[in-house]
Short mmCIF file of C-alpha atoms and ligand atoms in Angstrom, two decimals:
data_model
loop_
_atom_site.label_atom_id
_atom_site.label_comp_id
_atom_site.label_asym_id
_atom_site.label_seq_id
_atom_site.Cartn_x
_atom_site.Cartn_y
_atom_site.Cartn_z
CA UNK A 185 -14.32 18.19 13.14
CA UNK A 186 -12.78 18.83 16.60
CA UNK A 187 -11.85 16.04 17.87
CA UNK A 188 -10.49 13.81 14.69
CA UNK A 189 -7.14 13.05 14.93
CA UNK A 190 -7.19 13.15 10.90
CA UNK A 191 -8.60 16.63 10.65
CA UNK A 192 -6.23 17.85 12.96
CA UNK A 193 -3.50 16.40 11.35
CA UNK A 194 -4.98 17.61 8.23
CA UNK A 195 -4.71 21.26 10.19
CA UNK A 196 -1.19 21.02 10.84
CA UNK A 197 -1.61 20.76 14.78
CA UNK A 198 0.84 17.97 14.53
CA UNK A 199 3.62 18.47 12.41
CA UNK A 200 3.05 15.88 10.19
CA UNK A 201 5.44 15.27 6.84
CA UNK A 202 2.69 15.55 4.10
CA UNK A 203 4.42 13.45 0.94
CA UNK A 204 1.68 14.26 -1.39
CA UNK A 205 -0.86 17.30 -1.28
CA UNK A 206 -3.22 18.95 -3.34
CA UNK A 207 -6.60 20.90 -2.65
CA UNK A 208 -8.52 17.49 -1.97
CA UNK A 209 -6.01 15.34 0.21
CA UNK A 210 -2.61 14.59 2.19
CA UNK A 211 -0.93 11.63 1.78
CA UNK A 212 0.90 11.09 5.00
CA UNK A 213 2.63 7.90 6.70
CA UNK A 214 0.60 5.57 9.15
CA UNK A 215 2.61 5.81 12.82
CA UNK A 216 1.98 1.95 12.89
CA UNK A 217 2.90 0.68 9.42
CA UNK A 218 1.80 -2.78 8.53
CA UNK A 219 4.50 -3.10 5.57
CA UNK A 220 7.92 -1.52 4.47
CA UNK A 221 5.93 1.25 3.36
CA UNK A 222 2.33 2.23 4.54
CA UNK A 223 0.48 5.70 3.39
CA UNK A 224 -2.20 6.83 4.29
CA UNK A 225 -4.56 9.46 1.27
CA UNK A 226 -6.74 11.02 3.34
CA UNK A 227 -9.37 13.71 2.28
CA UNK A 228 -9.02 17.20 3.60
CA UNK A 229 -13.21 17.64 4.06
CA UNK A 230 -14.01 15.25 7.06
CA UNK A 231 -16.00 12.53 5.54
CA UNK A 232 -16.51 9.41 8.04
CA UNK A 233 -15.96 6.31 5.99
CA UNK A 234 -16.65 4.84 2.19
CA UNK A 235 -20.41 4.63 3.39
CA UNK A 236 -21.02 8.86 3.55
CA UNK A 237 -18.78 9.37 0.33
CA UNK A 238 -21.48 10.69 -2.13
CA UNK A 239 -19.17 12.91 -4.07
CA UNK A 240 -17.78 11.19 -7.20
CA UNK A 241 -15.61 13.76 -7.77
CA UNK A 242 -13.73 13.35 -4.54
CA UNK A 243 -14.08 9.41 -4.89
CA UNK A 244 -11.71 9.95 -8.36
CA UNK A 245 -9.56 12.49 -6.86
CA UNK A 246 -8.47 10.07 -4.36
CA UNK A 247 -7.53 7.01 -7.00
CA UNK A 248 -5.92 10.09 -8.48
CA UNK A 249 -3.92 10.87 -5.01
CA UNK A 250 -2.97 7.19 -4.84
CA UNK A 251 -1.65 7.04 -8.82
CA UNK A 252 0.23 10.42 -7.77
CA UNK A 253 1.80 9.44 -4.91
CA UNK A 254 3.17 6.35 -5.58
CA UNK A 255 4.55 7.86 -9.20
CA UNK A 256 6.18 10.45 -7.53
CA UNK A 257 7.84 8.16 -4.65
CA UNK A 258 8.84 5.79 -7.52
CA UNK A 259 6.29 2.64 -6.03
CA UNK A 260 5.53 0.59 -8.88
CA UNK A 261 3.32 -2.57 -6.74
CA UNK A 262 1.09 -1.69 -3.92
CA UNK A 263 -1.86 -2.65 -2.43
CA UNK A 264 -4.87 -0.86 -1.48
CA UNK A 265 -7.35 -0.77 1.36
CA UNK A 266 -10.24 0.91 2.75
CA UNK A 267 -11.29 -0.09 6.09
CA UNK A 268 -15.27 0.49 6.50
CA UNK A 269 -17.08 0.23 9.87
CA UNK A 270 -15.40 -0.82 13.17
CA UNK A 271 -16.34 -4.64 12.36
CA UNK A 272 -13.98 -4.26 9.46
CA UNK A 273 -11.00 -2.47 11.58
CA UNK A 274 -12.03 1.05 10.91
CA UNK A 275 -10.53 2.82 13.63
CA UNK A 276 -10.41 6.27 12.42
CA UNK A 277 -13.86 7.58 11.54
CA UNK A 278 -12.48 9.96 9.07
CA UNK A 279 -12.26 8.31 5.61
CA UNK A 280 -8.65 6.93 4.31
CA UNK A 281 -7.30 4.82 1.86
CA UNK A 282 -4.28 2.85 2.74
CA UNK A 283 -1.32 2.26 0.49
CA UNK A 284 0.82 -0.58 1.45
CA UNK A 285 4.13 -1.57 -0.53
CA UNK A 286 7.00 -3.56 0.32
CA UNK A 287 9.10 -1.19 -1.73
CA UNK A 288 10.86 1.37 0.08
CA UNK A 289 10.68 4.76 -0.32
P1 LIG B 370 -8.20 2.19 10.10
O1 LIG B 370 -8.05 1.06 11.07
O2 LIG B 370 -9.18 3.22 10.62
O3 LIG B 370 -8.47 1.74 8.70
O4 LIG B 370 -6.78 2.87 10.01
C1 LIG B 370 -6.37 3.89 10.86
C2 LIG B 370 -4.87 3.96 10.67
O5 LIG B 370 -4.45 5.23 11.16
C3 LIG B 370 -4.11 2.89 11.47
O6 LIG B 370 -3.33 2.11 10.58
C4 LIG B 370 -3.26 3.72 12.45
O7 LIG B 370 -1.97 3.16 12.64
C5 LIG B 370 -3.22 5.08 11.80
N1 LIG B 370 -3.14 6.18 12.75
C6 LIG B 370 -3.90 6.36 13.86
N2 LIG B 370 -3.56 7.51 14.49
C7 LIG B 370 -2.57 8.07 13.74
C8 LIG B 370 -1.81 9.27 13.88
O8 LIG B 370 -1.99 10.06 14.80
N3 LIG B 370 -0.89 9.51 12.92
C9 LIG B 370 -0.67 8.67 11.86
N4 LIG B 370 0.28 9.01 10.99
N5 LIG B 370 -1.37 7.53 11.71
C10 LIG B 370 -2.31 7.23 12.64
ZN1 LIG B 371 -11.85 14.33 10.25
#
C-alpha cells in the first residue's frame, strides 16, 4: 500500500530500528509511547485491522512475534492490545499489536 505509513516503514523509507524481524513482521517502537516501553508487531503484508485477518497462520505468527520479542529484550510482564476500528482508537489502518511494559529495555 502507498500511502501507509506502516508499509512504508515496513519498506525501510524511514529508517526505522527494527528490534525483532522475521519473514512475517517488524517489531518496532511507537514514536508516542504510552508506557516505559511500547512496541509495536506489525505484519509485513498490509492487512487493515483484526477484522480482515483471515489467515491463522499469520494470526499465530504474530503471538509468536510478541513471545519473541519480549524474550529476547528480557520483558517478563507486558500487556497487549489491538486497537480495531477508529471508534476503538485505531488510527493506523494497517494491523498492529501493541506491547506495553513498564520494564525497560
Ligand atoms: P492505533 O491507534 O492505530 O492502535 O496505534 C497506532 C500507533 O502508531 C500509535 O500509538 C502511534 O503513536 C503509532 N505511530 C503512528 N505513526 C507512527 C510512525 O510513523 N512511527 C512509529 N514508530 N509509530 C507511529
Ligand atoms: Zn500497510
Amino acid at each position: 500500500m502507498d500511502d501507509c505509513i506502516f508499509c512504508k516503514i515496513i519498506r525501510g523509507d524511514f529508517g526505522t530500528e527494527f528490534l525483532y524481524e522475521n519473514e512475517y513482521l517488524v517489531v518496532f517502537k511507537d514514536i508516542n509511547p504510552k508506557a516505559k516501553t511500547h512496541l509495536l508487531v506489525v505484519p509485513k503484508v498490509h492487512v487493515e485491522s483484526l477484522n480482515e485477518l483471515e489467515d491463522e497462520k499469520l494470526m499465530a505468527e504474530l503471538i509468536k512475534g510478541v513471545k519473541a520479542v519480549t524474550k529476547k529484550l528480557g520483558i517478563k510482564s507486558y500487556r497487549v492490545h489491538i486497537n480495531t476500528g477508529k471508534e476503538e482508537g485505531q488510527e493506523v489502518f494497517h494491523l498492529h499489536i501493541h506491547v506495553l511494559s513498564n520494564s525497560d529495555i
